[in-house]
Structure formats: C-alpha cells, structure tokens
Coordinates of C-alpha atoms and ligand atoms in Angstrom, one line a residue:
X1 CA 6.3 -15.0 16.8
X2 CA 3.5 -12.5 17.5
X3 CA 3.2 -8.8 15.7
X4 CA 3.8 -6.3 18.7
X5 CA 0.7 -4.2 18.2
X6 CA -3.2 -4.9 18.1
X7 CA -3.2 -2.7 15.0
X8 CA -1.5 -2.2 11.7
X9 CA -1.3 1.6 11.5
X10 CA 1.9 2.1 9.5
X11 CA 5.4 0.6 8.3
X12 CA 7.1 3.3 10.3
X13 CA 6.1 1.3 13.4
X14 CA 7.1 -2.2 12.2
X15 CA 10.3 -3.8 12.8
X16 CA 12.0 -5.9 9.9
X17 CA 11.3 -9.0 11.6
X18 CA 7.8 -8.4 11.7
X19 CA 7.7 -7.5 8.1
X20 CA 9.5 -10.5 6.9
X21 CA 7.3 -12.5 9.0
X22 CA 3.9 -10.8 7.4
X23 CA 5.8 -11.6 3.9
X24 CA 6.6 -15.2 4.9
X25 CA 2.9 -15.6 5.9
X26 CA 1.6 -14.0 2.7
X27 CA 3.6 -16.7 0.9
X28 CA 1.6 -19.4 2.4
X29 CA -1.6 -17.4 1.6
X30 CA -1.0 -17.2 -1.8
X31 CA -1.2 -21.0 -2.4
X32 CA -4.9 -20.5 -1.5
X33 CA -5.6 -17.7 -3.8
X34 CA -3.9 -19.8 -7.0
X35 CA -5.8 -22.7 -5.9
X36 CA -9.4 -24.2 -7.0
X37 CA -10.4 -24.2 -3.3
X38 CA -10.2 -20.8 -1.8
X39 CA -11.5 -21.4 1.6
X40 CA -9.5 -22.0 4.8
X41 CA -10.6 -21.8 8.3
X42 CA -8.0 -19.4 9.7
X43 CA -10.6 -16.9 10.5
X44 CA -13.8 -19.0 11.4
X45 CA -15.7 -17.1 14.1
X46 CA -14.2 -13.9 13.5
X47 CA -15.9 -10.6 12.4
X48 CA -14.4 -8.0 10.1
X49 CA -15.3 -4.7 9.2
X50 CA -14.4 -2.4 6.2
X51 CA -15.1 1.5 6.9
X52 CA -14.2 3.5 3.9
X53 CA -14.5 7.4 4.0
X54 CA -12.6 7.5 0.5
X55 CA -13.1 5.5 -2.7
X56 CA -11.2 2.4 -3.4
X57 CA -11.5 -0.8 -5.6
X58 CA -8.4 -2.7 -5.1
X59 CA -7.9 -2.4 -1.1
X60 CA -11.4 -2.7 -0.3
X61 CA -12.1 -5.6 -2.4
X62 CA -9.0 -7.5 -1.6
X63 CA -9.8 -7.1 2.0
X64 CA -13.5 -8.3 1.5
X65 CA -12.2 -11.3 -0.4
X66 CA -9.4 -12.0 1.9
X67 CA -12.1 -12.4 4.7
X68 CA -14.2 -14.4 3.0
X69 CA -11.6 -16.8 1.6
X70 CA -10.6 -17.4 5.4
X71 CA -14.2 -18.0 6.6
X72 CA -14.9 -14.6 8.5
X73 CA -18.1 -12.8 8.8
X74 CA -17.7 -9.7 7.2
X75 CA -19.4 -6.3 6.4
X76 CA -18.8 -3.1 5.0
X77 CA -19.8 0.4 5.2
X78 CA -19.1 3.7 3.4
X79 CA -18.9 7.0 5.0
X80 CA -21.0 8.4 2.2
X81 CA -24.1 6.3 3.0
X82 CA -23.4 5.9 6.9
X83 CA -24.5 8.0 9.9
X84 CA -21.4 10.0 9.3
X85 CA -23.7 11.9 6.8
X86 CA -25.8 12.9 9.9
X87 CA -23.0 14.3 11.9
X88 CA -21.9 11.3 13.8
X89 CA -18.0 11.5 14.9
X90 CA -15.2 9.3 13.9
X91 CA -14.8 8.0 17.4
X92 CA -18.7 7.3 17.9
X93 CA -18.6 5.4 14.4
X94 CA -15.8 3.6 15.8
X95 CA -17.2 2.4 18.9
X96 CA -20.7 1.7 17.4
X97 CA -18.9 -0.9 14.9
X98 CA -16.8 -2.1 17.9
X99 CA -19.9 -2.9 20.1
X100 CA -21.2 -5.4 17.4
X101 CA -18.4 -7.7 18.2
X102 CA -16.0 -6.9 15.5
X103 CA -12.5 -8.2 15.8
X104 CA -11.0 -6.1 13.1
X105 CA -11.9 -2.6 11.7
X106 CA -10.4 -1.8 8.3
X107 CA -10.5 1.9 7.6
X108 CA -9.4 4.4 4.8
X109 CA -9.8 8.0 5.5
X110 CA -8.7 11.3 4.1
X111 CA -6.9 12.7 7.2
X112 CA -3.7 11.7 8.2
X113 CA -3.8 10.1 11.8
X114 CA -7.5 9.0 11.6
X115 CA -6.8 5.3 12.0
X116 CA -4.8 5.8 15.0
X117 CA -7.1 7.8 16.8
X118 CA -9.7 5.2 16.0
X119 CA -7.2 2.4 17.4
X120 CA -7.0 4.4 20.5
X121 CA -10.9 4.3 20.9
X122 CA -11.6 0.6 20.1
X123 CA -10.7 -2.8 21.4
X124 CA -11.0 -4.2 17.9
X125 CA -7.5 -4.4 15.9
X126 CA -7.5 -1.3 13.3
X127 CA -6.0 -1.6 9.8
X128 CA -4.8 1.4 8.0
X129 CA -6.0 1.3 4.5
X130 CA -4.7 4.6 3.8
X131 CA -4.7 7.8 5.7
X132 CA -4.3 11.3 3.8
X133 CA -1.1 11.6 2.9
X134 CA 0.7 9.7 5.7
X135 CA 0.8 5.9 5.0
X136 CA -0.8 2.9 3.0
X137 CA 1.0 0.2 4.7
X138 CA -0.9 -2.8 3.3
X139 CA -0.1 -1.5 -0.3
X140 CA 3.9 -1.1 0.8
X141 CA 3.8 -4.6 2.1
X142 CA 2.3 -6.0 -1.3
X143 CA 4.7 -4.0 -3.2
X144 CA 7.6 -5.5 -0.9
X145 CA 6.0 -9.2 -1.3
X146 CA 5.9 -8.7 -5.0
X147 CA 9.5 -7.3 -5.4
X148 CA 10.9 -10.1 -3.0
X149 CA 8.9 -13.0 -5.2
X150 CA 10.2 -11.8 -8.5
X151 CA 13.9 -10.5 -7.5
X152 CA 14.3 -13.2 -4.5
X153 CA 15.4 -10.5 -1.9
X154 CA 14.8 -6.9 -1.0
X155 CA 18.3 -6.2 0.3
X156 CA 20.5 -4.1 -1.9
X157 CA 18.1 -3.4 -4.7
X158 CA 17.9 -0.1 -6.3
X159 CA 14.2 0.9 -6.3
X160 CA 13.3 4.2 -7.8
X161 CA 10.0 5.7 -6.8
X162 CA 8.8 8.4 -9.6
X163 CA 6.3 11.0 -9.8
X164 CA 4.0 12.7 -7.0
X165 CA 5.9 11.7 -4.0
X166 CA 4.2 14.9 -1.8
X167 CA 0.8 13.5 -1.8
X168 CA 1.8 9.6 -2.0
X169 CA 0.9 7.5 1.3
X170 CA 2.0 4.7 -1.0
X171 CA 5.7 6.5 -1.3
X172 CA 5.8 6.9 2.3
X173 CA 5.1 3.6 3.5
X174 CA 7.3 2.0 0.5
X175 CA 10.1 4.4 1.8
X176 CA 9.9 2.9 5.6
X177 CA 9.4 -0.5 4.8
X178 CA 12.0 -0.7 2.0
X179 CA 14.8 1.1 3.6
X180 CA 14.4 -1.0 7.0
X181 CA 14.6 -4.2 4.7
X182 CA 18.0 -2.9 3.3
X183 CA 16.8 -1.5 -0.5
X184 CA 18.2 1.8 -1.8
X185 CA 15.6 4.3 -2.4
X186 CA 15.9 6.9 -5.0
X187 CA 12.9 9.3 -5.7
X188 CA 12.3 11.8 -8.5
X189 CA 9.4 14.2 -9.2
X190 CA 8.7 17.8 -9.8
X191 CA 10.5 19.7 -7.3
X192 CA 6.9 20.9 -6.0
X193 CA 6.1 17.5 -5.3
X194 CA 9.1 16.2 -3.5
X195 CA 8.3 16.5 0.5
X196 CA 10.6 18.7 2.6
X197 CA 13.2 16.6 4.7
X198 CA 12.1 13.6 2.6
X199 CA 16.0 12.8 2.6
X200 CA 16.3 12.2 6.3
X201 CA 14.6 8.9 5.6
X202 CA 17.5 7.8 4.0
X203 CA 16.0 8.1 0.4
X204 CA 18.0 9.8 -2.3
X205 CA 16.3 12.7 -4.0
X206 CA 16.8 13.6 -7.7
X207 CA 15.1 16.3 -9.6
X208 CA 15.0 14.3 -12.9
X209 CA 13.6 11.0 -13.5
X210 CA 16.7 10.1 -15.5
X211 CA 19.0 10.2 -12.7
X212 CA 16.7 8.1 -10.6
X213 CA 16.4 5.5 -13.2
X214 CA 20.2 4.7 -13.7
X215 CA 20.7 0.9 -13.0
X216 CA 17.3 0.7 -11.3
X217 CA 16.2 -3.1 -10.4
X218 CA 12.7 -1.8 -9.5
X219 CA 10.5 1.2 -10.5
X220 CA 7.3 2.1 -8.9
X221 CA 5.3 4.7 -10.7
X222 CA 2.8 6.7 -8.7
X223 CA -0.4 8.0 -9.6
X224 CA -0.7 11.7 -10.1
X225 CA -3.2 12.7 -7.4
X226 CA -4.9 15.9 -8.6
X227 CA -7.8 15.4 -6.5
X228 CA -5.3 16.5 -3.3
X229 CA -3.6 19.2 -4.9
X230 CA -5.0 22.5 -3.5
X231 CA -3.0 24.6 -6.2
X232 CA -1.4 23.8 -9.5
X233 CA 2.1 22.5 -8.8
X234 CA 2.9 21.9 -12.4
X235 CA 2.0 23.9 -15.6
X236 CA -0.1 21.2 -17.6
X237 CA -0.7 17.5 -17.4
X238 CA 1.1 17.3 -20.7
X239 CA 4.1 18.9 -19.4
X240 CA 4.1 16.7 -16.2
X241 CA 4.1 13.6 -18.6
X242 CA 6.8 15.1 -20.9
X243 CA 9.3 15.6 -17.9
X244 CA 8.2 12.9 -15.5
X245 CA 6.5 10.2 -17.3
X246 CA 7.8 6.6 -17.7
X247 CA 8.4 5.7 -21.5
X248 CA 10.2 2.8 -23.4
X249 CA 13.0 5.2 -23.7
X250 CA 13.4 6.3 -20.5
X251 CA 13.1 2.8 -19.1
X252 CA 16.4 1.8 -20.9
X253 CA 18.3 3.7 -18.3
X254 CA 17.3 1.1 -15.7
X255 CA 18.6 -2.7 -15.5
X256 CA 17.9 -5.1 -18.5
X257 CA 15.8 -7.0 -16.1
X258 CA 13.8 -4.1 -14.3
X259 CA 10.7 -4.7 -12.6
X260 CA 7.8 -2.2 -13.3
X261 CA 5.1 -1.4 -10.6
X262 CA 2.4 1.0 -10.0
X263 CA -0.2 0.7 -6.9
X264 CA -3.1 1.5 -9.4
X265 CA -5.4 3.0 -10.4
X266 CA -3.1 4.1 -13.3
X267 CA -3.7 7.2 -15.5
X268 CA -2.4 5.6 -18.6
X269 CA -0.5 8.2 -20.8
X270 CA 0.5 10.3 -17.7
X271 CA 2.5 8.9 -15.1
X272 CA 3.5 5.9 -17.4
X273 CA 2.5 4.9 -21.2
X274 CA 0.5 1.8 -21.9
X275 CA 3.5 0.3 -23.2
X276 CA 5.3 0.3 -20.2
X277 CA 2.4 -0.6 -18.2
X278 CA 1.8 -3.7 -20.2
X279 CA 5.1 -4.9 -20.9
X280 CA 6.2 -8.4 -19.8
X281 CA 8.4 -6.8 -17.2
X282 CA 5.4 -5.4 -15.6
X283 CA 4.3 -6.8 -12.3
X284 CA 1.2 -4.4 -11.9
X285 CA -1.3 -7.3 -12.4
X286 CA 0.5 -9.7 -9.9
X287 CA 0.5 -6.8 -7.4
X288 CA -3.2 -6.9 -7.2
X289 CA -3.1 -10.9 -6.7
X290 CA -0.5 -10.4 -4.0
X291 CA -2.6 -7.5 -2.4
X292 CA -5.1 -10.5 -1.4
X293 CA -2.3 -12.7 -0.1
X294 CA -0.8 -9.9 2.0
X295 CA -4.3 -8.8 3.4
X296 CA -5.1 -12.6 4.2
X297 CA -1.8 -12.8 6.1
X298 CA -2.3 -9.6 8.0
X299 CA -5.8 -10.6 9.1
X300 CA -4.5 -13.9 10.2
X301 CA -2.0 -12.6 12.2
X302 CA -3.6 -9.8 13.7
X303 CA -6.5 -12.3 14.9
X304 CA -4.1 -15.0 16.2
X305 CA -1.9 -12.6 18.5
X306 CA -1.7 -14.3 21.8
X307 CA -2.1 -17.8 20.4
X308 CA 0.9 -20.3 19.2
X309 CA -0.9 -21.2 15.8
X310 CA 1.1 -21.1 12.7
X311 CA -0.3 -20.7 9.1
X312 CA 0.7 -24.0 7.7
Ligands
LIG401 N1 -3.9 0.9 -4.5 C1 -4.8 1.4 -4.0 O1 -5.0 1.7 -2.9 O2 -6.0 1.3 -5.0 P1 -7.5 1.4 -4.5 O3 -7.6 3.1 -4.3 O4 -8.3 1.0 -5.7 O5 -8.0 0.6 -3.3

C-alpha cells in the first residue's frame, strides 16, 4: 500500500486505511526509538527541511530527530531569521527550498491553508506541522497511536476533548481522525470557544465538561490559546479554570481506567491540574515519544511512495 497523496496536509483527506497504515508503520518505528541504536537507513540519500513560521518545541524537534534517526540530510529554517523578513513570499520561499533538492518540506504557519498553497507550488512532499486554526495532522496521528497502544483499539471508545476547541487545530484533526476510526467524540468548552456547526463532523457538543466526561475512555485536554484570541472569550483565566479545568474530582465522572492526554505545552493549573497531568494514567510523556515514531513513519511512507518497500 502507498499513501495516495504526495503531501500530508490534514486528516480530513486521509482514508481510515491510510490512517491504520501510518499507525502500523509507527509501531515498527517505535522499536527504533526505544532501542540502544537509534539509526536506520530508511531515509538515506533523502533531504528534509523544516520551515516554521510559529514557535514549536515538540513538533519541530521530533521531526528533526526522526530525520536524523533515519539517516536523512536535514536542515531547519525559522521564518523569523530567514529572507521572509525581507519580504519574500511563501511561494518564493518554497520554490527556493525545493530547488535545493529537498524531498520533504515540513511547515508550520499561522494561516490556515498555507501548507496547501505550498504543496501546489513545489515538487517536494509537504507535511503540515500545524496551520492556523485548521489542522495539526501529525499531532492527531500521534494521539491516535497513543490511544491505540494503550487501549488496543480506537473503535467504540468514548473520547472527550475539552477546552478551547475553537482555536485548536489539534481538536479539528483529532475529530476528523477519531470519527473515521470509529471512536465517539464529545466536545466541551465555553460556548464562545465551540465552533459553529462543529456537530456536522459527527462529534457531540456539551456546554459543561461534566457532561462530556461521563464514562469517557480517553480525555484530551487542550491548551488555552490566549495568543489567538482577538477579544476576551471568557471573564478571567481563573473563571475558565473553575468551570472548564480538569481536576481530580471531575475525573471521577470518567471510566476508572481513563487515559489522560494533552498535546502540550501545558498551562498547569489552567486547563488541568498538575495532579492530573502527572498521575499514573496520564499518557502525556508517552505522547512525546510516540510523536517521534509517528513522524518517522510519515517521513518513510512519503519518501517510499511508488516503491514496494516495507518498513520491516
Ligand atoms: N503539540 C505541539 O504542537 O507542540 P509544539 O508547539 O511544542 O510543537
């Protein structure tokens, strides 16, 4: 099997079979990360560039390490120190990187759709590492990988996604992906942070987190994205935390073996307490490790399109 597109732009575009294929390949890649010899030849001779117009710790570093573990030549450029500051356009920046023999461009951009525009203008594969409030497909893939690893399946699970849904590209990608893979998705947050028409995706929407938490198998708590708010969407951060924060008491509404997740970075004491973030049933640290495995799988699968190789 091969991925249909040269690019990975969103989970809206992937089939359930493609998602399963990526997660299965990531399971193989995870053996490399936990081994003493983090070196494979899968990307030997390939060239990979990360192009970030927004800050990142997890996504950028995990792509960089994934490239290195697999033997690629990798380079990084931040828009803040590039010729973007001299007025170079997104397309011209992309063409320039493409012309240096790059096989994959991994990009994060504050505008929704920017990676889609890039993908149309370069021959390299483009991976969306987060575009505005649209999608963050590699985050959702690592979230689904983590859930499947811990629960054995995605099908039939009740997943509660809590908090700032409106600004969250992580939520959007997870909603597309989880519903395609047969999970039930419940959303809860302040009314001002619930996108209009989000029910059309098949997710259930609740106005209190208590309702969304009942019998949840998995909870994905979202970061409050104050930097994307153009106007105040709730009275104070303290009020937000009081009504929509996840604490030990509220957790009791979920199933006993509930899995706690957060894409990071965490605002401790706002969207969830430190007690919840660090409890035994939290998979937040494991999500970080799995992010490298999923990104290794994607780099490998995008560069091997058109061949009959397998990762084993
Ligand atoms: N989850 C996530 O995208 O984290 P970074 O912003 O650190 O990449």
